[in-house]
Short mmCIF file of C-alpha atoms and ligand atoms in Angstrom, two decimals:
data_model
loop_
_atom_site.label_atom_id
_atom_site.label_comp_id
_atom_site.label_asym_id
_atom_site.label_seq_id
_atom_site.Cartn_x
_atom_site.Cartn_y
_atom_site.Cartn_z
CA MET A 168 -194.36 -72.77 67.16
CA ARG A 169 -193.29 -69.61 68.95
CA ARG A 170 -195.50 -67.49 66.74
CA ASN A 171 -198.46 -69.65 67.59
CA ASN A 172 -197.75 -69.42 71.26
CA GLU A 173 -197.42 -65.69 71.08
CA LYS A 174 -200.70 -65.45 69.28
CA ALA A 175 -202.21 -67.81 71.80
CA ALA A 176 -200.99 -65.70 74.68
CA GLN A 177 -202.50 -62.59 73.15
CA ALA A 178 -205.80 -64.27 72.40
CA ALA A 179 -205.89 -65.87 75.82
CA ALA A 180 -205.46 -62.59 77.58
CA PRO A 181 -208.56 -60.52 78.10
CA ALA A 182 -208.68 -56.89 77.06
CA ARG A 183 -207.04 -54.41 79.40
CA PRO A 184 -208.87 -54.98 82.66
CA GLN A 185 -210.73 -52.42 84.74
CA VAL A 186 -209.59 -52.19 88.30
CA ARG A 187 -211.92 -52.38 91.25
CA VAL A 188 -210.40 -50.98 94.43
CA ILE A 189 -211.66 -52.39 97.71
CA ALA A 190 -210.86 -49.95 100.51
CA ARG A 191 -209.21 -51.10 103.74
CA ASP A 192 -212.48 -51.03 105.70
CA GLN A 193 -214.25 -53.10 103.04
CA HIS A 194 -212.11 -56.23 103.34
CA GLY A 195 -210.81 -58.39 106.14
CA ILE A 196 -207.04 -58.35 105.62
CA SER A 197 -205.18 -57.36 108.75
CA ARG A 198 -201.46 -56.67 108.84
CA ARG A 199 -201.32 -58.83 111.95
CA ASN A 200 -201.65 -61.89 109.72
CA ILE A 201 -198.88 -60.87 107.37
CA SER A 202 -195.37 -62.06 108.24
CA ASN A 203 -192.85 -59.56 109.56
CA GLY A 204 -190.52 -60.23 106.67
CA ALA A 205 -193.20 -59.56 104.06
CA LEU A 206 -194.25 -56.33 105.81
CA ARG A 207 -190.67 -55.11 105.98
CA VAL A 208 -190.15 -55.72 102.27
CA LEU A 209 -193.43 -54.03 101.37
CA TYR A 210 -192.67 -50.94 103.48
CA ARG A 211 -189.09 -50.61 102.31
CA LEU A 212 -190.08 -50.79 98.64
CA ASN A 213 -192.82 -48.29 99.24
CA GLU A 214 -190.56 -45.86 101.09
CA ALA A 215 -188.11 -46.05 98.20
CA GLY A 216 -190.86 -44.85 95.88
CA TYR A 217 -191.82 -48.15 94.26
CA GLU A 218 -195.22 -49.77 94.09
CA ALA A 219 -195.43 -52.81 96.33
CA PHE A 220 -198.22 -55.35 96.62
CA LEU A 221 -198.81 -58.62 98.37
CA VAL A 222 -200.19 -60.93 95.71
CA GLY A 223 -201.35 -64.44 94.82
CA GLY A 224 -202.22 -67.21 97.22
CA ALA A 225 -201.39 -65.15 100.30
CA VAL A 226 -203.98 -62.45 99.50
CA ARG A 227 -206.52 -65.12 98.56
CA ASP A 228 -205.98 -67.04 101.78
CA LEU A 229 -205.96 -63.91 103.97
CA LEU A 230 -209.30 -62.84 102.49
CA LEU A 231 -210.65 -66.31 103.25
CA GLY A 232 -209.45 -66.02 106.83
CA GLY A 233 -206.58 -68.48 106.46
CA HIS A 234 -202.96 -68.22 107.53
CA PRO A 235 -200.67 -68.26 104.49
CA LYS A 236 -197.30 -69.95 104.81
CA ASP A 237 -195.55 -67.97 102.13
CA PHE A 238 -195.92 -64.40 101.03
CA ASP A 239 -195.27 -63.29 97.46
CA ILE A 240 -194.72 -59.67 96.59
CA ALA A 241 -195.10 -57.93 93.23
CA THR A 242 -193.48 -54.60 92.48
CA ASN A 243 -192.52 -52.25 89.66
CA ALA A 244 -188.91 -52.25 90.92
CA THR A 245 -186.56 -54.39 88.82
CA PRO A 246 -184.76 -57.28 90.56
CA GLU A 247 -181.55 -55.22 90.55
CA GLN A 248 -183.36 -52.32 92.17
CA VAL A 249 -184.79 -54.67 94.77
CA ARG A 250 -181.34 -56.00 95.50
CA GLY A 251 -180.14 -52.44 95.93
CA LEU A 252 -182.58 -52.00 98.82
CA PHE A 253 -181.82 -55.16 100.84
CA ARG A 254 -178.53 -56.54 102.02
CA ASN A 255 -180.14 -59.94 102.69
CA CYS A 256 -181.24 -60.35 99.07
CA ARG A 257 -180.23 -62.74 96.31
CA LEU A 258 -181.44 -62.92 92.75
CA ILE A 259 -182.55 -66.30 91.49
CA GLY A 260 -183.97 -67.79 88.29
CA ARG A 261 -182.46 -67.58 84.85
CA ARG A 262 -185.53 -67.38 82.69
CA PHE A 263 -187.32 -64.98 84.92
CA ARG A 264 -185.34 -63.28 87.60
CA LEU A 265 -186.79 -63.10 91.07
CA ALA A 266 -185.47 -61.54 94.23
CA HIS A 267 -185.41 -63.56 97.43
CA VAL A 268 -185.17 -61.49 100.57
CA VAL A 269 -184.10 -63.61 103.52
CA PHE A 270 -185.06 -63.04 107.14
CA GLY A 271 -183.74 -65.95 109.19
CA GLN A 272 -186.01 -68.87 108.28
CA GLU A 273 -188.34 -66.77 106.19
CA ILE A 274 -187.83 -66.14 102.49
CA VAL A 275 -189.94 -63.45 100.86
CA GLU A 276 -190.20 -63.72 97.09
CA VAL A 277 -190.28 -60.45 95.21
CA ALA A 278 -191.20 -60.46 91.52
CA THR A 279 -191.24 -57.56 89.13
CA PHE A 280 -194.60 -57.17 87.31
CA ARG A 281 -194.47 -59.54 84.39
CA GLY A 282 -195.40 -58.70 80.85
CA ILE A 283 -197.69 -60.90 78.78
CA GLY A 284 -196.20 -63.83 76.91
CA GLU A 285 -193.99 -65.14 79.67
CA GLU A 286 -195.82 -68.39 80.22
CA GLY A 287 -194.02 -71.68 80.63
CA ASN A 288 -191.14 -72.98 78.56
CA LEU A 289 -193.21 -73.15 75.39
CA ASP A 290 -193.33 -69.44 75.26
CA ARG A 291 -189.69 -68.78 75.77
CA HIS A 292 -188.66 -66.35 73.10
CA VAL A 293 -185.38 -67.32 71.54
CA VAL A 294 -183.60 -65.52 68.69
CA ASP A 295 -180.32 -66.89 67.37
CA GLY A 296 -180.11 -69.06 70.45
CA ARG A 297 -180.38 -66.10 72.77
CA ILE A 298 -183.24 -65.86 75.22
CA VAL A 299 -184.51 -62.39 74.53
CA ARG A 300 -187.85 -62.56 76.17
CA ASP A 301 -186.41 -63.28 79.55
CA ASN A 302 -187.27 -60.63 82.04
CA VAL A 303 -189.79 -58.71 80.04
CA TYR A 304 -191.45 -56.58 82.63
CA GLY A 305 -194.93 -55.24 82.40
CA SER A 306 -197.62 -53.25 84.11
CA ILE A 307 -199.64 -54.46 87.07
CA GLU A 308 -202.56 -55.07 84.68
CA GLU A 309 -200.44 -57.36 82.54
CA ASP A 310 -199.13 -59.06 85.65
CA ALA A 311 -202.72 -59.72 86.75
CA ILE A 312 -203.93 -61.31 83.53
CA ARG A 313 -201.00 -63.69 83.18
CA ARG A 314 -201.84 -65.31 86.49
CA ASP A 315 -203.88 -68.50 86.43
CA PHE A 316 -207.12 -68.11 88.39
CA ARG A 317 -209.07 -64.95 89.08
CA VAL A 318 -208.87 -65.58 92.84
CA ASN A 319 -205.07 -65.65 92.49
CA ALA A 320 -204.87 -62.21 90.91
CA LEU A 321 -205.76 -59.97 93.87
CA TYR A 322 -203.25 -57.34 95.03
CA TYR A 323 -202.98 -55.94 98.53
CA ASN A 324 -201.52 -52.44 98.29
CA ILE A 325 -199.22 -51.48 101.15
CA ALA A 326 -199.59 -47.77 100.23
CA ASP A 327 -203.22 -47.55 101.36
CA PHE A 328 -204.08 -51.10 102.56
CA SER A 329 -206.66 -51.51 99.81
CA VAL A 330 -207.13 -54.60 97.62
CA ARG A 331 -207.01 -54.23 93.84
CA ASP A 332 -209.12 -56.61 91.80
CA TYR A 333 -208.50 -56.53 88.04
CA VAL A 334 -210.33 -59.66 86.94
CA GLY A 335 -213.21 -60.30 89.32
CA GLY A 336 -211.43 -62.45 91.89
CA MET A 337 -213.38 -60.98 94.82
CA ALA A 338 -216.73 -62.10 93.45
CA ASP A 339 -215.32 -65.60 92.85
CA LEU A 340 -214.06 -65.78 96.43
CA GLU A 341 -217.54 -65.03 97.67
CA LYS A 342 -219.08 -67.65 95.39
CA LYS A 343 -216.30 -70.15 96.11
CA GLU A 344 -215.60 -70.67 92.44
CA LEU A 345 -212.45 -71.10 90.39
CA HIS A 346 -212.35 -69.35 87.03
CA LEU A 347 -209.36 -69.17 84.74
CA ILE A 348 -208.27 -65.81 83.44
CA GLY A 349 -208.62 -65.65 79.65
CA ASP A 350 -209.46 -68.52 77.31
CA PRO A 351 -209.32 -71.76 79.34
CA GLU A 352 -208.16 -74.05 76.51
CA LEU A 353 -205.35 -71.75 75.57
CA ARG A 354 -204.30 -71.21 79.16
CA TYR A 355 -204.11 -74.99 79.70
CA ARG A 356 -202.16 -75.45 76.49
CA GLU A 357 -199.69 -72.82 77.67
CA ASP A 358 -199.27 -74.73 80.90
CA PRO A 359 -201.14 -78.02 81.47
CA VAL A 360 -200.15 -78.09 85.14
CA ARG A 361 -202.78 -75.40 85.66
CA MET A 362 -205.36 -78.22 85.44
CA LEU A 363 -203.77 -79.82 88.49
CA ARG A 364 -203.62 -76.46 90.22
CA ALA A 365 -207.36 -76.13 89.65
CA VAL A 366 -207.93 -79.50 91.28
CA ARG A 367 -205.59 -78.73 94.15
CA LEU A 368 -207.09 -75.34 94.92
CA ALA A 369 -210.63 -76.71 94.67
CA ALA A 370 -209.68 -79.42 97.17
CA LYS A 371 -207.78 -77.11 99.49
CA LEU A 372 -210.32 -74.29 99.52
CA GLY A 373 -213.48 -76.33 99.11
CA PHE A 374 -214.22 -74.40 95.90
CA ARG A 375 -216.00 -75.54 92.78
CA ILE A 376 -214.09 -75.52 89.51
CA ASP A 377 -216.28 -73.50 87.19
CA GLU A 378 -217.65 -75.42 84.24
CA SER A 379 -215.72 -73.23 81.81
CA ALA A 380 -212.47 -74.15 83.57
CA GLU A 381 -213.27 -77.85 83.82
CA ARG A 382 -214.74 -78.53 80.40
CA PRO A 383 -211.33 -78.49 78.65
CA PHE A 384 -209.99 -81.25 80.94
CA ALA A 385 -211.49 -83.86 78.63
CA ARG A 386 -209.56 -82.61 75.61
CA GLU A 387 -206.48 -81.10 77.17
CA GLY A 388 -206.00 -83.49 80.09
CA GLN A 389 -203.68 -85.72 78.11
CA LEU A 390 -201.22 -82.83 77.80
CA LEU A 391 -200.31 -83.67 81.37
CA CYS A 392 -198.63 -86.83 80.04
CA ASP A 393 -195.94 -84.60 78.52
CA ALA A 394 -195.52 -82.26 81.47
CA ALA A 395 -192.09 -82.27 83.09
CA PRO A 396 -191.98 -85.24 85.50
CA ALA A 397 -190.01 -83.24 88.07
CA ARG A 398 -192.72 -80.60 88.13
CA LEU A 399 -195.42 -83.25 88.44
CA PHE A 400 -193.56 -84.71 91.41
CA ASP A 401 -193.59 -81.31 93.15
CA GLU A 402 -197.23 -80.81 92.27
CA SER A 403 -198.10 -84.32 93.55
CA LEU A 404 -196.58 -83.50 96.92
CA LYS A 405 -198.64 -80.32 97.09
CA LEU A 406 -201.76 -82.26 96.13
CA PHE A 407 -201.32 -85.11 98.59
CA LEU A 408 -199.07 -83.97 101.40
CA SER A 409 -200.49 -80.55 102.27
CA GLY A 410 -203.26 -81.79 104.53
CA HIS A 411 -205.91 -82.09 101.79
CA GLY A 412 -204.79 -85.32 100.20
CA LEU A 413 -208.10 -87.12 100.41
CA ALA A 414 -210.03 -84.21 98.92
CA SER A 415 -207.39 -83.84 96.19
CA PHE A 416 -207.62 -87.53 95.32
CA ARG A 417 -211.40 -87.41 95.05
CA GLU A 418 -211.26 -84.28 92.94
CA LEU A 419 -208.59 -85.77 90.65
CA ASP A 420 -210.66 -88.89 90.24
CA ARG A 421 -213.93 -87.05 89.73
CA SER A 422 -212.46 -84.67 87.17
CA GLY A 423 -210.90 -87.50 85.14
CA LEU A 424 -207.32 -86.22 85.51
CA LEU A 425 -206.09 -89.08 87.67
CA GLN A 426 -205.48 -91.34 84.66
CA PHE A 427 -203.00 -88.88 83.16
CA VAL A 428 -200.82 -88.51 86.23
CA PHE A 429 -201.28 -91.88 87.97
CA PRO A 430 -202.32 -94.26 85.18
CA SER A 431 -201.78 -97.43 87.18
CA THR A 432 -203.83 -96.11 90.10
CA ALA A 433 -206.70 -95.13 87.78
CA ALA A 434 -206.60 -98.52 86.05
CA ALA A 435 -206.60 -100.44 89.33
CA LEU A 436 -209.57 -98.41 90.57
CA ALA A 437 -211.50 -99.28 87.44
CA ARG A 438 -210.91 -103.02 87.72
CA GLN A 439 -212.42 -105.88 89.63
CA ARG A 440 -211.35 -105.09 93.15
CA GLY A 441 -211.36 -101.37 92.53
CA ASP A 442 -213.72 -100.57 95.40
CA GLU A 443 -211.53 -102.26 97.95
CA PHE A 444 -208.47 -100.46 96.57
CA ARG A 445 -210.32 -97.15 96.64
CA ARG A 446 -211.05 -97.66 100.33
CA LEU A 447 -207.43 -98.45 100.96
CA VAL A 448 -206.26 -95.29 99.16
CA GLU A 449 -208.82 -93.17 100.97
CA HIS A 450 -207.77 -94.55 104.36
CA GLY A 451 -204.12 -94.01 103.53
CA LEU A 452 -204.70 -90.43 102.47
CA SER A 453 -206.94 -89.63 105.37
CA ASN A 454 -204.28 -90.96 107.78
CA THR A 455 -201.75 -88.77 106.00
CA ASP A 456 -204.01 -85.71 106.28
CA GLN A 457 -204.40 -86.32 109.99
CA ARG A 458 -200.63 -86.58 110.42
CA VAL A 459 -200.11 -83.32 108.53
CA GLN A 460 -202.74 -81.57 110.58
CA ALA A 461 -201.14 -82.85 113.78
CA GLY A 462 -197.76 -81.51 112.63
CA LYS A 463 -196.26 -85.00 112.27
CA SER A 464 -193.86 -85.95 109.52
CA VAL A 465 -195.06 -87.58 106.32
CA THR A 466 -193.04 -89.25 103.59
CA PRO A 467 -193.65 -89.35 99.86
CA ALA A 468 -192.56 -93.02 99.95
CA PHE A 469 -195.58 -94.03 102.00
CA LEU A 470 -197.91 -91.92 99.87
CA PHE A 471 -196.75 -93.45 96.58
CA ALA A 472 -196.66 -96.93 98.12
CA VAL A 473 -200.38 -96.50 98.82
CA LEU A 474 -201.27 -95.00 95.44
CA LEU A 475 -199.44 -97.69 93.46
CA TRP A 476 -200.31 -100.71 95.59
CA GLY A 477 -203.36 -101.68 93.52
CA GLY A 478 -201.32 -101.84 90.33
CA VAL A 479 -198.47 -103.75 91.93
CA ARG A 480 -200.79 -106.27 93.54
CA GLU A 481 -202.68 -106.89 90.34
CA ARG A 482 -199.58 -107.45 88.27
CA ALA A 483 -198.05 -109.74 90.85
CA GLU A 484 -201.20 -111.80 91.23
CA ARG A 485 -201.54 -112.16 87.50
CA ALA A 486 -197.97 -113.42 87.20
CA ILE A 487 -198.42 -115.83 90.10
CA ALA A 488 -201.61 -117.19 88.56
CA ALA A 489 -199.64 -117.76 85.38
CA GLY A 490 -197.15 -119.85 87.33
CA SER A 491 -194.43 -117.38 88.29
CA ASP A 492 -192.43 -117.70 91.45
CA ALA A 493 -194.18 -115.44 93.97
CA ALA A 494 -191.22 -113.47 95.30
CA GLN A 495 -190.02 -112.90 91.79
CA ALA A 496 -193.50 -111.87 90.68
CA TRP A 497 -193.78 -109.24 93.45
CA ASP A 498 -190.30 -107.90 92.70
CA ASN A 499 -191.04 -107.61 89.00
CA ALA A 500 -194.44 -106.04 89.59
CA ALA A 501 -192.96 -103.40 91.90
CA GLU A 502 -190.25 -102.62 89.42
CA ALA A 503 -192.60 -102.38 86.43
CA VAL A 504 -195.13 -100.16 88.18
CA ILE A 505 -192.43 -97.85 89.51
CA ARG A 506 -190.83 -97.63 86.10
CA GLU A 507 -194.14 -96.71 84.48
CA GLN A 508 -194.95 -94.16 87.18
CA THR A 509 -191.59 -92.43 87.15
CA GLY A 510 -192.12 -91.79 83.44
CA ARG A 511 -194.88 -89.40 84.54
CA VAL A 512 -193.93 -88.32 88.01
CA ALA A 513 -190.23 -88.19 88.86
CA ILE A 514 -190.27 -90.03 92.17
CA PRO A 515 -186.66 -89.84 93.36
CA ARG A 516 -184.92 -93.17 93.81
CA ARG A 517 -184.49 -92.62 97.54
CA PHE A 518 -188.27 -92.81 97.86
CA SER A 519 -188.97 -95.61 95.40
CA LEU A 520 -186.41 -97.79 97.19
CA VAL A 521 -188.39 -97.34 100.38
CA MET A 522 -191.65 -98.11 98.54
CA GLU A 523 -190.18 -101.39 97.33
CA GLU A 524 -189.17 -102.26 100.85
CA ILE A 525 -192.59 -101.41 102.26
CA TRP A 526 -194.20 -103.74 99.72
CA ALA A 527 -191.60 -106.48 100.11
CA LEU A 528 -192.03 -106.58 103.89
CA GLN A 529 -195.78 -107.19 103.70
CA PRO A 530 -195.64 -111.01 103.40
CA ARG A 531 -193.20 -111.14 106.30
CA PHE A 532 -195.85 -109.89 108.70
CA GLU A 533 -197.57 -113.23 108.31
CA GLN A 534 -194.60 -115.21 109.49
CA ARG A 535 -194.96 -115.23 113.20
CA VAL A 536 -191.97 -117.28 114.22
CA LYS A 537 -189.99 -115.79 117.05
CA LYS A 538 -186.69 -115.36 115.27
CA ARG A 539 -188.37 -113.82 112.26
CA VAL A 540 -190.57 -111.61 114.38
CA LEU A 541 -187.55 -110.19 116.17
CA ARG A 542 -185.74 -109.66 112.91
CA LEU A 543 -188.69 -107.86 111.37
CA LEU A 544 -189.20 -105.70 114.46
CA SER A 545 -185.66 -104.42 114.16
CA HIS A 546 -185.81 -103.88 110.41
CA PRO A 547 -185.07 -100.22 109.60
CA ARG A 548 -188.22 -100.03 107.50
CA PHE A 549 -190.45 -101.80 110.00
CA ARG A 550 -192.41 -98.70 111.00
CA ALA A 551 -193.32 -97.63 107.48
CA ALA A 552 -194.21 -101.19 106.49
CA PHE A 553 -196.29 -101.62 109.63
CA ASP A 554 -198.17 -98.37 108.96
CA PHE A 555 -198.88 -99.72 105.51
CA LEU A 556 -200.19 -102.98 106.99
CA VAL A 557 -202.52 -100.94 109.22
CA VAL A 558 -203.92 -99.18 106.16
CA ARG A 559 -204.43 -102.55 104.43
CA GLY A 560 -206.11 -103.71 107.61
CA GLU A 561 -208.67 -100.92 107.32
CA VAL A 562 -210.22 -102.74 104.38
CA ASP A 563 -209.51 -106.33 105.39
CA PRO A 564 -210.56 -107.51 108.88
CA GLN A 565 -208.06 -110.39 108.88
CA LEU A 566 -205.22 -108.05 108.18
CA ALA A 567 -206.58 -105.71 110.87
CA GLU A 568 -206.17 -108.54 113.37
CA LEU A 569 -202.67 -109.17 112.12
CA ALA A 570 -201.83 -105.47 112.48
CA GLN A 571 -203.14 -105.53 116.02
CA TRP A 572 -200.92 -108.46 116.83
CA TRP A 573 -197.87 -106.57 115.56
CA GLU A 574 -198.93 -103.55 117.54
CA GLN A 575 -198.75 -105.71 120.66
CA ALA A 576 -195.54 -107.35 119.56
CA GLN A 577 -193.87 -103.95 119.34
CA GLU A 578 -194.74 -103.24 122.93
CA SER A 579 -193.59 -106.62 124.24
CA ASP A 580 -190.10 -107.56 125.29
CA SER A 581 -188.51 -110.72 124.05
CA SER A 582 -189.86 -112.96 126.85
CA GLU A 583 -193.42 -111.64 126.55
CA LEU A 584 -193.24 -112.27 122.85
CA GLY A 585 -193.17 -116.02 123.53
CA GLU A 586 -196.69 -115.81 124.95
CA LEU A 587 -197.94 -113.80 122.02
CA LEU A 588 -196.67 -116.28 119.50
CA PRO A 589 -199.05 -118.93 118.23
CA GLN A 590 -198.63 -122.43 119.74
CA SER A 591 -197.33 -124.05 116.65
CA THR A 592 -194.73 -121.61 115.51
CA ALA A 593 -194.09 -123.48 112.36
CA ALA A 594 -197.23 -122.44 110.56
CA PRO A 595 -198.47 -119.03 109.66
CA VAL A 596 -201.56 -118.17 111.61
CA VAL A 597 -203.76 -115.88 109.67
CA ALA A 598 -206.37 -117.53 107.52
CA ALA A 599 -205.47 -116.01 104.28
CA SER A 600 -207.69 -113.61 102.41
CA ASP A 601 -207.24 -113.53 98.65
CA GLU A 602 -204.67 -110.87 98.92
CA SER A 603 -202.72 -112.32 101.76
CA ALA A 604 -202.85 -115.73 100.11
CA ALA A 605 -201.03 -114.35 97.13
CA LEU A 606 -198.58 -112.52 99.32
CA HIS A 607 -198.16 -115.52 101.42
CA ALA A 608 -197.25 -117.71 98.55
CA ALA A 609 -193.94 -115.92 98.51
CA PRO A 610 -191.13 -118.35 99.20
CA ARG A 611 -189.32 -117.40 102.34
CA LYS A 612 -185.98 -116.77 100.78
CA ARG A 613 -185.95 -113.62 98.79
CA ARG A 614 -183.52 -113.40 96.01
CA ARG A 615 -180.72 -111.05 96.88
CA ARG A 616 -180.76 -107.99 94.70
CA ARG A 617 -177.91 -105.84 93.83
CA ARG A 618 -178.84 -102.22 93.93
CA ARG A 619 -177.12 -99.14 92.77
CA LYS A 620 -176.41 -96.80 95.64
CA ALA A 621 -179.23 -94.29 95.94
CA SER A 622 -178.05 -91.12 94.31
CA GLY A 623 -180.01 -88.83 96.59
CA GLY A 624 -180.75 -86.71 93.55
CA SER A 625 -184.15 -86.41 91.97
CA SER A 626 -183.50 -87.96 88.59
CA GLY A 627 -186.22 -90.40 89.45
CA ASP A 628 -184.98 -93.14 87.19
CA VAL A 629 -185.33 -96.68 88.29
CA THR A 630 -182.48 -99.05 88.65
CA PRO A 631 -183.51 -102.34 87.15
CA ALA A 632 -182.97 -105.29 89.40
CA ASP A 633 -180.35 -107.63 88.07
CA SER A 634 -182.47 -109.58 85.71
P1 ATP B 955 -200.55 -72.20 97.56
O1 ATP B 955 -201.59 -72.03 98.57
O2 ATP B 955 -200.35 -73.59 97.17
O3 ATP B 955 -199.25 -71.50 97.84
P2 ATP B 955 -200.65 -70.31 95.42
O4 ATP B 955 -201.77 -69.82 94.56
O5 ATP B 955 -199.97 -69.30 96.28
O6 ATP B 955 -201.19 -71.52 96.26
P3 ATP B 955 -198.09 -70.63 94.24
O7 ATP B 955 -197.53 -71.77 93.46
O8 ATP B 955 -197.46 -70.21 95.49
O9 ATP B 955 -199.60 -70.98 94.48
O10 ATP B 955 -198.14 -69.42 93.21
C1 ATP B 955 -198.28 -68.06 93.61
C2 ATP B 955 -199.07 -67.29 92.56
O11 ATP B 955 -198.39 -67.30 91.30
C3 ATP B 955 -200.45 -67.84 92.27
O12 ATP B 955 -201.41 -67.40 93.19
C4 ATP B 955 -200.72 -67.33 90.88
O13 ATP B 955 -201.10 -65.98 90.92
C5 ATP B 955 -199.34 -67.40 90.25
N1 ATP B 955 -199.12 -68.69 89.55
C6 ATP B 955 -198.59 -69.82 90.07
N2 ATP B 955 -198.53 -70.80 89.17
C7 ATP B 955 -199.03 -70.29 88.02
C8 ATP B 955 -199.22 -70.81 86.71
N3 ATP B 955 -198.90 -72.06 86.41
N4 ATP B 955 -199.74 -69.97 85.77
C9 ATP B 955 -200.06 -68.70 86.07
N5 ATP B 955 -199.91 -68.18 87.28
C10 ATP B 955 -199.41 -68.93 88.26
MG1 MG B 956 -198.21 -69.58 97.50
#
């Protein structure tokens, strides 16, 4: 296994690359757009006689005129040598040691040039149970070719403010293309999450994934099913909660990768009412993007509640059609879909509990009886559930009306509420659409469920309801 991976890493890596140096007046990077912390680290390393480069996404985004959030630095100084230069420095990472230099809120990550063959867990080199390949350092050329995409392997040199391009990243930036470094199939086998990174970067930057980088998705995409669920959770948040969620979703769907990470979402999109569900997901994600862009908070619970709704609804409706009790059917559907999803993406329990509540509150919006209205308005999860109703309303005019009513209800005091309420308070008011009919069929008394206290950790496992 290890042998194969080593061979793979060697074959995947191109021959020793030629460097192209782009002088300071030939590129658009200005030190004004680099954080103070990053500049201080670069200068200090340089003064101490080490090579020091800004690298990765920050260089890429600066060249594209963006404003990077985090700045990564690569150097020929070892982590211990880096620590020797900064008092505010701690070393992290067992498998590959990194230095974190801390300036108040800002953390600057400093990595020593990595040698080839350091990729992912598969390539960990263990002899007699000892990790011997940990912390194998390399040259800047080796560091460049073990990165994922050519546009991510550009180095900004603090010594002369030039950019070094070892693999053709500059040309790709101009063409707005994503190319993997080395043999694409092998690079994806080393680390399947690179496929998702391709999708995410394409969505974020508006780039095209080059054919050579996308072709292997068909064969290697299923490797994502075995990727670490915790890592896929992190990557999902980057895909959907960084302000480019809608573009990421479309790109995931288009490229065929959606089915491997969100199987229930992909299946629901492919079925009967797939178009309606697609519109719901797109509205949900576009609302989320707007919130991110406006600097408002977003929660993974709402995101996953949207992505998994189609699967939950389908399952519940099927069970109800087969004669199940509605409340029970919705509970079971939520539980089954969450269980399936957390096998792929480790959604922490503290979020999946909120998702269940968001779904469970949906039928209660249709019960416009004063006492119930007041109770729902003061429910701790009212806001999230209401936002979800608004998204459902974007694809169903009847639900849009209902959402509008609740919007008004929120702004009314208790006495005004009386006027808002329908004349006959006994009956629900909305003429039910298919979906709301099924929801509505829920008996009013929900079975009490006993739940384990949320752990707050990210184990992501689902507590089965007491069944
Ligand atoms: P973002 O804008 O999301 O921060 P990024 O490219 O900076 O994008 P990071 O996860 O911050 O992404 O990674 C920093 C750099 O580390 C990348 O630009 C790339 O050079 C390298 N890198 C990250 N993940 C991988 C990977 N899976 N395989 C190889 N290189 C990687
Ligand atoms: Mg980054």
